[in-house]
mmCIF file of C-alpha atoms and ligand atoms in Angstrom:
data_model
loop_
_atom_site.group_PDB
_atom_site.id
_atom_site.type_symbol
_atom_site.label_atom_id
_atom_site.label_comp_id
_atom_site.label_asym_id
_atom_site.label_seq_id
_atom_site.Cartn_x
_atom_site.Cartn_y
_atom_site.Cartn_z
ATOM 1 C CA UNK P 1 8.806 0.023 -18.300
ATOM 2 C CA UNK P 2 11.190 -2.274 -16.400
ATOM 3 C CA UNK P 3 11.711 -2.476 -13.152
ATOM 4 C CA UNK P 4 14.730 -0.595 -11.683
ATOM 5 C CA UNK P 5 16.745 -2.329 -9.257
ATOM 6 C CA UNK P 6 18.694 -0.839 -6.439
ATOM 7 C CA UNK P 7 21.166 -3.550 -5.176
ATOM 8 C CA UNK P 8 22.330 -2.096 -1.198
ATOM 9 C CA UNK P 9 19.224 -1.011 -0.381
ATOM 10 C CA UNK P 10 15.653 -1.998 0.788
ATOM 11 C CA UNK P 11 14.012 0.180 -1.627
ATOM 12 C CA UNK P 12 14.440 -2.611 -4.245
ATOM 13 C CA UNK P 13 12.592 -1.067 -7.442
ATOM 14 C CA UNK P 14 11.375 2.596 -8.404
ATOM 15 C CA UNK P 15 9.085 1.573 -11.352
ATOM 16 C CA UNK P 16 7.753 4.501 -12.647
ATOM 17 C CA UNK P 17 4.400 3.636 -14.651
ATOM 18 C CA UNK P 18 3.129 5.608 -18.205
ATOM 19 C CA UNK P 19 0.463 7.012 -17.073
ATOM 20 C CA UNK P 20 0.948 10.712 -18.430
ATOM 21 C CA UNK P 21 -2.491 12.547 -17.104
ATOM 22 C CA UNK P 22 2.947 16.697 -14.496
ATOM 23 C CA UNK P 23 11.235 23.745 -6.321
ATOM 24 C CA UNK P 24 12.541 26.255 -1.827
ATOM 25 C CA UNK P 25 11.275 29.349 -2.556
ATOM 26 C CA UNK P 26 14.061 31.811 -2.427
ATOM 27 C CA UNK P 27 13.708 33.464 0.384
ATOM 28 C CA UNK P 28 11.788 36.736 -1.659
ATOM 29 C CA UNK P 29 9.490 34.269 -2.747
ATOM 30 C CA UNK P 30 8.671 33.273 0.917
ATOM 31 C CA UNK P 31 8.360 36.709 2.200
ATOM 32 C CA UNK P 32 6.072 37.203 -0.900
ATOM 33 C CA UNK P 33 3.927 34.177 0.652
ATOM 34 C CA UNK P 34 3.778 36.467 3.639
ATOM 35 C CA UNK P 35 2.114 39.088 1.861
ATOM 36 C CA UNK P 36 -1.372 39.227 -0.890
ATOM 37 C CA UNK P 37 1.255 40.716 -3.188
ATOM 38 C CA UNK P 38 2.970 38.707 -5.886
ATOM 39 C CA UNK P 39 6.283 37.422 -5.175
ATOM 40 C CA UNK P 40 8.125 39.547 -8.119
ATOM 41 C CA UNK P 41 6.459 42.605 -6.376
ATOM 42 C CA UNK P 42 6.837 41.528 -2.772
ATOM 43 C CA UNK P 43 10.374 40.836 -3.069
ATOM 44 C CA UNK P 44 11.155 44.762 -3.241
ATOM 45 C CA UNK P 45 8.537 45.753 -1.023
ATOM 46 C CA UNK P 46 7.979 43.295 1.809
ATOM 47 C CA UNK P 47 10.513 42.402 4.848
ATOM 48 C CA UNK P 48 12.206 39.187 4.863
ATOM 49 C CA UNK P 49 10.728 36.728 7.239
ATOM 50 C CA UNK P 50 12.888 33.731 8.327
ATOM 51 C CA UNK P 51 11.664 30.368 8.509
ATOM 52 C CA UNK P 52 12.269 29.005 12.229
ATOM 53 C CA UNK P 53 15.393 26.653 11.322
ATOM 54 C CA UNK P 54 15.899 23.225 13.759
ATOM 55 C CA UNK P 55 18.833 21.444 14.496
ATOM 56 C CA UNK P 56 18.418 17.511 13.820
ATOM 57 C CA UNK P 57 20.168 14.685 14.732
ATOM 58 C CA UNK P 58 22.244 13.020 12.238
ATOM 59 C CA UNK P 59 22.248 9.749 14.359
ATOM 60 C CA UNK P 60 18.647 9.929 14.616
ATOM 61 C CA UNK P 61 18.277 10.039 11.280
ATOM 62 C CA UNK P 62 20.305 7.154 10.130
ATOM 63 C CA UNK P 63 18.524 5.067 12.683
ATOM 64 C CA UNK P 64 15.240 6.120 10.854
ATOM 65 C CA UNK P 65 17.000 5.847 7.695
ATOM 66 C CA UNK P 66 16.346 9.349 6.418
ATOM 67 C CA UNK P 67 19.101 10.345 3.601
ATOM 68 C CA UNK P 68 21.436 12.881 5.400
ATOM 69 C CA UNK P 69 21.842 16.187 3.497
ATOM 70 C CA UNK P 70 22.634 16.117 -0.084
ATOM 71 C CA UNK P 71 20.344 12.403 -0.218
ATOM 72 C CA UNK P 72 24.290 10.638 -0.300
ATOM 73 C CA UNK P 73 24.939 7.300 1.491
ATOM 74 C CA UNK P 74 24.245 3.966 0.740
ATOM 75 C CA UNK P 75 20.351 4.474 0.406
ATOM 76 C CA UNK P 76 20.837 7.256 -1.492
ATOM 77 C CA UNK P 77 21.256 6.192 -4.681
ATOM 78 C CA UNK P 78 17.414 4.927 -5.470
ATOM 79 C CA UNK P 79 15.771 7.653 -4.115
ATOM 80 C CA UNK P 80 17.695 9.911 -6.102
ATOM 81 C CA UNK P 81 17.060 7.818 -9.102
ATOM 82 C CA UNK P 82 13.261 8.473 -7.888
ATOM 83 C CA UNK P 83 14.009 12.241 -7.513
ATOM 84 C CA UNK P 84 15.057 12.479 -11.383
ATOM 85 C CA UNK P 85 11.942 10.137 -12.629
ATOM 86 C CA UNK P 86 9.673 11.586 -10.570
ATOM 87 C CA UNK P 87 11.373 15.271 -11.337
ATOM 88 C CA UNK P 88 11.014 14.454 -15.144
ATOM 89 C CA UNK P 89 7.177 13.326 -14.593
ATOM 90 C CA UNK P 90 6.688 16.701 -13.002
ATOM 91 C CA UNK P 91 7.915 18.937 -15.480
ATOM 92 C CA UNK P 92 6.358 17.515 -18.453
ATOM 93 C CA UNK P 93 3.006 17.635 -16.162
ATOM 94 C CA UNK P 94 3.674 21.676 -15.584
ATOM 95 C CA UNK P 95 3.020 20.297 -11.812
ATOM 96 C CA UNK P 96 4.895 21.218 -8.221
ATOM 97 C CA UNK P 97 2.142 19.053 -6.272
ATOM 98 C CA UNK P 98 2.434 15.436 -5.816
ATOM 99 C CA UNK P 99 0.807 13.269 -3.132
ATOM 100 C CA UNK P 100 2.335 9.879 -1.868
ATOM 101 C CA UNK P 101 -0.169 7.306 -1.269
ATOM 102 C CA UNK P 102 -0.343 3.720 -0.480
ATOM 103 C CA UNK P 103 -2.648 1.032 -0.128
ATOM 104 C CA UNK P 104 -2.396 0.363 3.879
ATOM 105 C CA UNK P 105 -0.567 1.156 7.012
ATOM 106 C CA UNK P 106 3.606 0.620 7.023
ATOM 107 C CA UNK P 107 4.156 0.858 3.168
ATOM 108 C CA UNK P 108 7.118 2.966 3.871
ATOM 109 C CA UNK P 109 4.900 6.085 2.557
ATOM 110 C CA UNK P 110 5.964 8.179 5.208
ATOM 111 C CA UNK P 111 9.422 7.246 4.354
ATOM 112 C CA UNK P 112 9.403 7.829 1.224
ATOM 113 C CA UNK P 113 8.019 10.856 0.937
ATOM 114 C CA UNK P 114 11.191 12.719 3.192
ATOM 115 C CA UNK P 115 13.925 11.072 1.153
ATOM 116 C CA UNK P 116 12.058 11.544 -1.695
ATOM 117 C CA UNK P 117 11.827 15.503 -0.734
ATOM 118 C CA UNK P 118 15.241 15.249 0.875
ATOM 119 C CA UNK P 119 16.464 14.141 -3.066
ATOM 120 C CA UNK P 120 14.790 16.929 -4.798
ATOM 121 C CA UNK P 121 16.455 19.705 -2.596
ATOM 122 C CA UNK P 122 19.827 17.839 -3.292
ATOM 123 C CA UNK P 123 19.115 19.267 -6.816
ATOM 124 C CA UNK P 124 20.809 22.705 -6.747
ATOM 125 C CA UNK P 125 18.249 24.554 -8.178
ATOM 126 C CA UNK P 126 15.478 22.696 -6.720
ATOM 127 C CA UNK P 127 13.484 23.206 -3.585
ATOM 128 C CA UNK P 128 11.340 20.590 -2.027
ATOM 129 C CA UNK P 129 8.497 21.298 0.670
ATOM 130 C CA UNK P 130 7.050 18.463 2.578
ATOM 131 C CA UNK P 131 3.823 18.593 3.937
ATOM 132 C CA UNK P 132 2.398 16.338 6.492
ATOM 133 C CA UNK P 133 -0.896 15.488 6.009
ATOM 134 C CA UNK P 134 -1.148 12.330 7.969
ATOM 135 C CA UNK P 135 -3.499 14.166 10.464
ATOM 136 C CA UNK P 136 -4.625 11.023 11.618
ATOM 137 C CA UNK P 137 -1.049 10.208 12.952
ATOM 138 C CA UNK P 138 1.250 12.975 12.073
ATOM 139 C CA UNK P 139 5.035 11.348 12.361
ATOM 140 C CA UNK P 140 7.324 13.359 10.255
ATOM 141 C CA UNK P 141 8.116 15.535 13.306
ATOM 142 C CA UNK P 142 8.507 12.678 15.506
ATOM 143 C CA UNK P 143 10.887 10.659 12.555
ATOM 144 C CA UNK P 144 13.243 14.194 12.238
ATOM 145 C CA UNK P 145 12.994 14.478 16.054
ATOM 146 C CA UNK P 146 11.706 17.955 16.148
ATOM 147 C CA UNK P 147 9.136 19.872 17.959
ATOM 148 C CA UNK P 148 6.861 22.037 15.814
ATOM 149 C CA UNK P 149 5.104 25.265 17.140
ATOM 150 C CA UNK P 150 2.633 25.200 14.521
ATOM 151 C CA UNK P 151 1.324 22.839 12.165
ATOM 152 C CA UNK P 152 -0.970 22.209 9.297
ATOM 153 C CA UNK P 153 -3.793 21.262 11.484
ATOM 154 C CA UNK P 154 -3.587 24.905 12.394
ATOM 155 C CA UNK P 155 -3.174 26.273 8.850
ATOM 156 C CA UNK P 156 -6.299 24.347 8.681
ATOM 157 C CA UNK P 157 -8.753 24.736 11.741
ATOM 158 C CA UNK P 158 -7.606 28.352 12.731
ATOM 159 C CA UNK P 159 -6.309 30.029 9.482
ATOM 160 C CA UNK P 160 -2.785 30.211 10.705
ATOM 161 C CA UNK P 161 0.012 30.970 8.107
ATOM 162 C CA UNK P 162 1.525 28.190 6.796
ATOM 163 C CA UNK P 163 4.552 29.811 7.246
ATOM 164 C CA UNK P 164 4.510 30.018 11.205
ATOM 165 C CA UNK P 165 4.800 26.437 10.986
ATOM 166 C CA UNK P 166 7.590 25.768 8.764
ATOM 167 C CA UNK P 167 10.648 24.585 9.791
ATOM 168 C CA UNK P 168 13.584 24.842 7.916
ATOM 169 C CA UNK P 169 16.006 21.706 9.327
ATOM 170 C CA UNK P 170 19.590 22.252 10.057
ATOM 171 C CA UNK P 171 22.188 21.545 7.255
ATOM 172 C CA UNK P 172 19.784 20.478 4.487
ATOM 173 C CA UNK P 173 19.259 23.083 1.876
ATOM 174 C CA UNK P 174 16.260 24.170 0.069
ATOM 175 C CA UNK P 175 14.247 21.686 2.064
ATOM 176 C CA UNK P 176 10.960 23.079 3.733
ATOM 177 C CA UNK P 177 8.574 21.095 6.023
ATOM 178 C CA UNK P 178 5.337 21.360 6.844
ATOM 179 C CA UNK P 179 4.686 19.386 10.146
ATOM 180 C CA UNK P 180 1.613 18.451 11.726
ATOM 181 C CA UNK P 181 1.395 18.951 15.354
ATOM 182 C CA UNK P 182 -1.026 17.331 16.462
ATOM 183 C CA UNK P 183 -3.791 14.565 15.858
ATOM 184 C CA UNK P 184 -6.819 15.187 14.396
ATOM 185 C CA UNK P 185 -10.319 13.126 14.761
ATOM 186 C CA UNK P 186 -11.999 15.158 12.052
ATOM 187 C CA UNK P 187 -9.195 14.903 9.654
ATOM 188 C CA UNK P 188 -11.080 13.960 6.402
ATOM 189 C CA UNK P 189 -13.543 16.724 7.515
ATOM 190 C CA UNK P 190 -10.827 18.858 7.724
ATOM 191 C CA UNK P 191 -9.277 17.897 3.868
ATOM 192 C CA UNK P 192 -12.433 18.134 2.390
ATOM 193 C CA UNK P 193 -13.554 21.527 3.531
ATOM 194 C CA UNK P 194 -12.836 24.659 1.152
ATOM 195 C CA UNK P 195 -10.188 26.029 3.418
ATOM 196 C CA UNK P 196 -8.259 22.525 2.659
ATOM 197 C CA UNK P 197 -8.148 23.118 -1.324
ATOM 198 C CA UNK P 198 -7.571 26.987 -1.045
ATOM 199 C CA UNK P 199 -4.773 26.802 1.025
ATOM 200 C CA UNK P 200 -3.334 23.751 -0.915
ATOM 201 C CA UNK P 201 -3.559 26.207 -4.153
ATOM 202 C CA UNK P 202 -2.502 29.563 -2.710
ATOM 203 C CA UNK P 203 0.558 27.137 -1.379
ATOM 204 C CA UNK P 204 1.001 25.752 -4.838
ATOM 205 C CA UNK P 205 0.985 29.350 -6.079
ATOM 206 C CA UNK P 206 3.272 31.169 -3.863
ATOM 207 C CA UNK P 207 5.550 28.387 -3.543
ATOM 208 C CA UNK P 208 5.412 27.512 -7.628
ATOM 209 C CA UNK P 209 9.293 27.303 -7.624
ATOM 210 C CA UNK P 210 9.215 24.018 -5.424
ATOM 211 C CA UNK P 211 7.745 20.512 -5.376
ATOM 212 C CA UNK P 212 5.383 20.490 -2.231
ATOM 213 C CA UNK P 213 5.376 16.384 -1.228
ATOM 214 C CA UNK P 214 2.357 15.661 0.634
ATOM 215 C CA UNK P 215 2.313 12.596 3.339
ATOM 216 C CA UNK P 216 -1.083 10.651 3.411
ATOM 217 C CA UNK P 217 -2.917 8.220 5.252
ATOM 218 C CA UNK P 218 -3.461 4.527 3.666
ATOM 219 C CA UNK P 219 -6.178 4.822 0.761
ATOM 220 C CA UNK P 220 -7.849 1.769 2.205
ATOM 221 C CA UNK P 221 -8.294 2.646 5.562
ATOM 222 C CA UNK P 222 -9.488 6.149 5.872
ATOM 223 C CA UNK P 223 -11.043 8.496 3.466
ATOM 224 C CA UNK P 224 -8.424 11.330 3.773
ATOM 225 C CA UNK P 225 -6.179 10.234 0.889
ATOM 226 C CA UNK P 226 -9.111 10.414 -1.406
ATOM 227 C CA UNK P 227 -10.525 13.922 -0.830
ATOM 228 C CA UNK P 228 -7.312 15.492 -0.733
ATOM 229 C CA UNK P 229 -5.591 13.957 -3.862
ATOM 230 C CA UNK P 230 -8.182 15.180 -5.906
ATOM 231 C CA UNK P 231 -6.607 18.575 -5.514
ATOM 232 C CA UNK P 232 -2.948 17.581 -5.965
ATOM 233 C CA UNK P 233 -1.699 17.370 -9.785
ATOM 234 C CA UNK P 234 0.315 13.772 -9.361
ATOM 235 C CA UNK P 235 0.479 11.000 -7.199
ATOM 236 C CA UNK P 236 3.129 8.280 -6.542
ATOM 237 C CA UNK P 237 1.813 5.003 -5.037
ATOM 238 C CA UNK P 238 3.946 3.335 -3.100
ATOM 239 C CA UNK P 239 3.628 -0.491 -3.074
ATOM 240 C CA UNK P 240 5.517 -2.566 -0.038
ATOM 241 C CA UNK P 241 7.270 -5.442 -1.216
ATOM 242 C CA UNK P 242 5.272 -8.756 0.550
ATOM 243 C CA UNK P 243 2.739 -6.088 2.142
ATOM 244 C CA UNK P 244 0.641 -4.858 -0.549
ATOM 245 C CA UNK P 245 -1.807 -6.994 -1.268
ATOM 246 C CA UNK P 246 -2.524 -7.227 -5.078
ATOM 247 C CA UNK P 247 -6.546 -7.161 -4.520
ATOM 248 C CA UNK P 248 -5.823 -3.964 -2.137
ATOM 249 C CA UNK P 249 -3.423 -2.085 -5.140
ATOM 250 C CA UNK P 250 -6.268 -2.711 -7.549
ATOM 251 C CA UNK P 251 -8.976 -1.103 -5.550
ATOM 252 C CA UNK P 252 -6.870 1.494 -4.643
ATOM 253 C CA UNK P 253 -5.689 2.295 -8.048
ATOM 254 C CA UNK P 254 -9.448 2.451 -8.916
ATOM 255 C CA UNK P 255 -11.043 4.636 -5.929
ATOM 256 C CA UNK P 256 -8.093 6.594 -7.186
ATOM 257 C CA UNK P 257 -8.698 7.301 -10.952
ATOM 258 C CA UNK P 258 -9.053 11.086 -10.902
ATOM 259 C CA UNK P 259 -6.077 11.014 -9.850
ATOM 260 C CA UNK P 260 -3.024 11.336 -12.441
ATOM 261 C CA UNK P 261 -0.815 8.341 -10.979
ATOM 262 C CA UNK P 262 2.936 9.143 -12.247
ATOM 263 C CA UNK P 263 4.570 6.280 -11.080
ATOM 264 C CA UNK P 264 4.537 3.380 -8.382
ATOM 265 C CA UNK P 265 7.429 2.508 -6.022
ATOM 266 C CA UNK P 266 8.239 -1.021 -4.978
ATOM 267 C CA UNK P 267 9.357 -0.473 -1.090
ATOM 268 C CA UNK P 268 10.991 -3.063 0.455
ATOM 269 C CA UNK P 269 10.284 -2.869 4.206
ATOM 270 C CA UNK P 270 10.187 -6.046 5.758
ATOM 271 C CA UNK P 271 9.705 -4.487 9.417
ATOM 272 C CA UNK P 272 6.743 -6.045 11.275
ATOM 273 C CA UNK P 273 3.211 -4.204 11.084
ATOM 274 C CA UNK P 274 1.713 -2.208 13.513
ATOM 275 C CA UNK P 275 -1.764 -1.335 14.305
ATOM 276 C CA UNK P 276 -2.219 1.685 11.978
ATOM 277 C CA UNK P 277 -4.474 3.199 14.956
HETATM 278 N N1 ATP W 1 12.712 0.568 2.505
HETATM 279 C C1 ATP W 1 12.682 0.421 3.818
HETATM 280 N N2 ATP W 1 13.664 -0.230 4.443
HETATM 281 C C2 ATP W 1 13.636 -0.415 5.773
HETATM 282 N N3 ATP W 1 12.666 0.029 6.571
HETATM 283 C C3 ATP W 1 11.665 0.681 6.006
HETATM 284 C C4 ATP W 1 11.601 0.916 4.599
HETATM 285 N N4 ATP W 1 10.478 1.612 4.339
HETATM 286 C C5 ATP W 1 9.861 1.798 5.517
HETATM 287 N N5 ATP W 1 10.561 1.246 6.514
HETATM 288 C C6 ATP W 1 10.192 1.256 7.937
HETATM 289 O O1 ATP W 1 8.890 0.705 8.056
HETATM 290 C C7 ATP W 1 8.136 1.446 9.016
HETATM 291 C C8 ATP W 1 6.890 2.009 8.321
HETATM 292 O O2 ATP W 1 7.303 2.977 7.372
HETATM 293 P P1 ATP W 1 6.464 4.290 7.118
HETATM 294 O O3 ATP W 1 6.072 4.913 8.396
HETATM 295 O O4 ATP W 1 7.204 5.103 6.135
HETATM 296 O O5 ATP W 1 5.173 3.635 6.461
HETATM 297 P P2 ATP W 1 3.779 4.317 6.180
HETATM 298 O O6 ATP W 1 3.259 3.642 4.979
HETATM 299 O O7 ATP W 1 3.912 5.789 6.150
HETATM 300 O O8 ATP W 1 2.950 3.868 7.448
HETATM 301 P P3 ATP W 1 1.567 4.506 7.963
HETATM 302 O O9 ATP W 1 0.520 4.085 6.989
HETATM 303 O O10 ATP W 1 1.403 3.885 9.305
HETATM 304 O O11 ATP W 1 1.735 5.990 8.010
HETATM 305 C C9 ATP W 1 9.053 2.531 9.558
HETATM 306 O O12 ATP W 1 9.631 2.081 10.747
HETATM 307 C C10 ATP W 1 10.095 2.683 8.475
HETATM 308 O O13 ATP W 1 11.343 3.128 8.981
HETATM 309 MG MG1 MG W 2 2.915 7.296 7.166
#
């Protein structure tokens, strides 16, 4: 497949490989995650819990160049041309899971995977959760600016609900997200323990009707990308243009063949590295 070029923006090419190895809950559906019940039952039977909603700011965003509602603007155009490949991928897969991965630190993985969830919930009748799973360095509160309460590292050390820790962010739509609060050591030991892949599947269940976008640390440099993508149904690998070492894409592409790869995306930061710890 060609590679699809976005003149305007530094996200130069979405080029969505052949591999073929697969939306917000409405607000019943979240107060059915609430409850053991099933969300067509729960809807009629439980109360309706709100998601703690956050103000952002829009200036703040641009400057992190996060797509403002609706994923318009000048960088909006590729990712929504992701959204729709990536979308398309998805349905024929029967999937709502997908994990983005990369080979090292400052891929623009982080990056992507908010506009690319900010895209989907453009789509009126889809939802898109994001989930930080970057435990080593959780950033996708610190990028939106927001304070969480609660985060996944909670879900996952103490059993919390993943819904005390959702935020729902002022003015954009059907957009969920799953923060991280705070840094964690044991973070593969965390993914890999049972609690990890039940919680990833009771949120896949409960939460069917949206794509939950998970945020990883590099392949290469920790093992945390590689015990939890085994659980997710897709992954999308995104490759930094003049970053990504070919040698490093190949290994990474092979510690990761259980894992149904739906597409690669060429990301064209040029901003200087940083220690990834
Ligand atoms: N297409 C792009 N255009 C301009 N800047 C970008 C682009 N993609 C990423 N960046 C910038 O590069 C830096 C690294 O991006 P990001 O944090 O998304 O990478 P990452 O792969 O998640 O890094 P890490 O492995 O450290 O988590 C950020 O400052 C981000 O704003
Ligand atoms: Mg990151």
């Amino acid at each position: 497949m060609k590679p699809i070029v976005f003149p305007r923006s530094k996200l130069v090419s979405a080029d969505l490989l052949t591999q073929e190895s697969q939306r917000a809950a409405t607000d019943q559906d979240e107060a059915a995650a609430e409850g053991s019940l099933p969300a067509e039952h729960a809807a009629a039977e439980l109360p309706r819990t709100l998601t703690r909603e956050v103000e952002v700011d829009p200036l703040r965003l641009e400057s992190e160049r996060i797509l403002p509602p609706g994923a318009t603007g000048m960088h909006g155009g590729p990712y929504k041309m992701l959204r729709t490949q990536v979308l398309q991928r998805l349905d024929k897969l029967g999937a709502n899971t997908i994990a983005v991965l990369g080979t090292t630190a400052d891929t623009g993985k982080t990056l992507t995977a908010i506009n690319l969830s900010i895209a989907i919930a453009a789509e009126h009748e889809r939802h898109a959760l994001l989930v930080d799973l970057d435990l080593r360095k959780p950033s996708i509160h610190r990028r939106l600016g927001v304070e969480p309460l609660a985060g996944i590292d909670d879900c996952l050390r103490r059993g919390r609900s993943p819904r005390d820790a959702m935020l729902r962010l002022g003015g954009y739509e059907r957009l969920t997200v799953l923060p991280a609060r705070e840094r964690c050591l044991d973070s593969s030991e965390l993914l890999a323990q049972r609690r990890s892949e039940e919680l990833l599947t009771e949120m896949r269940e409960r939460y069917r009707d949206r794509v939950l976008v998970f945020d990883l640390p590099p392949v290469l440099q920790a093992d945390d990308a590689l015990v939890f993508a085994r659980h997710v149904q897709a992954a999308l690998v995104v490759v930094s243009e003049g970053r990504t070492r070919r040698d490093d894409l190949r290994r990474a592409v092979e510690l990761l063949r259980d894992v149904p790869i739906i597409g690669t995306v060429l990301n064209g930061t040029r901003e200087p590295a940083e220690n990834y710890y």
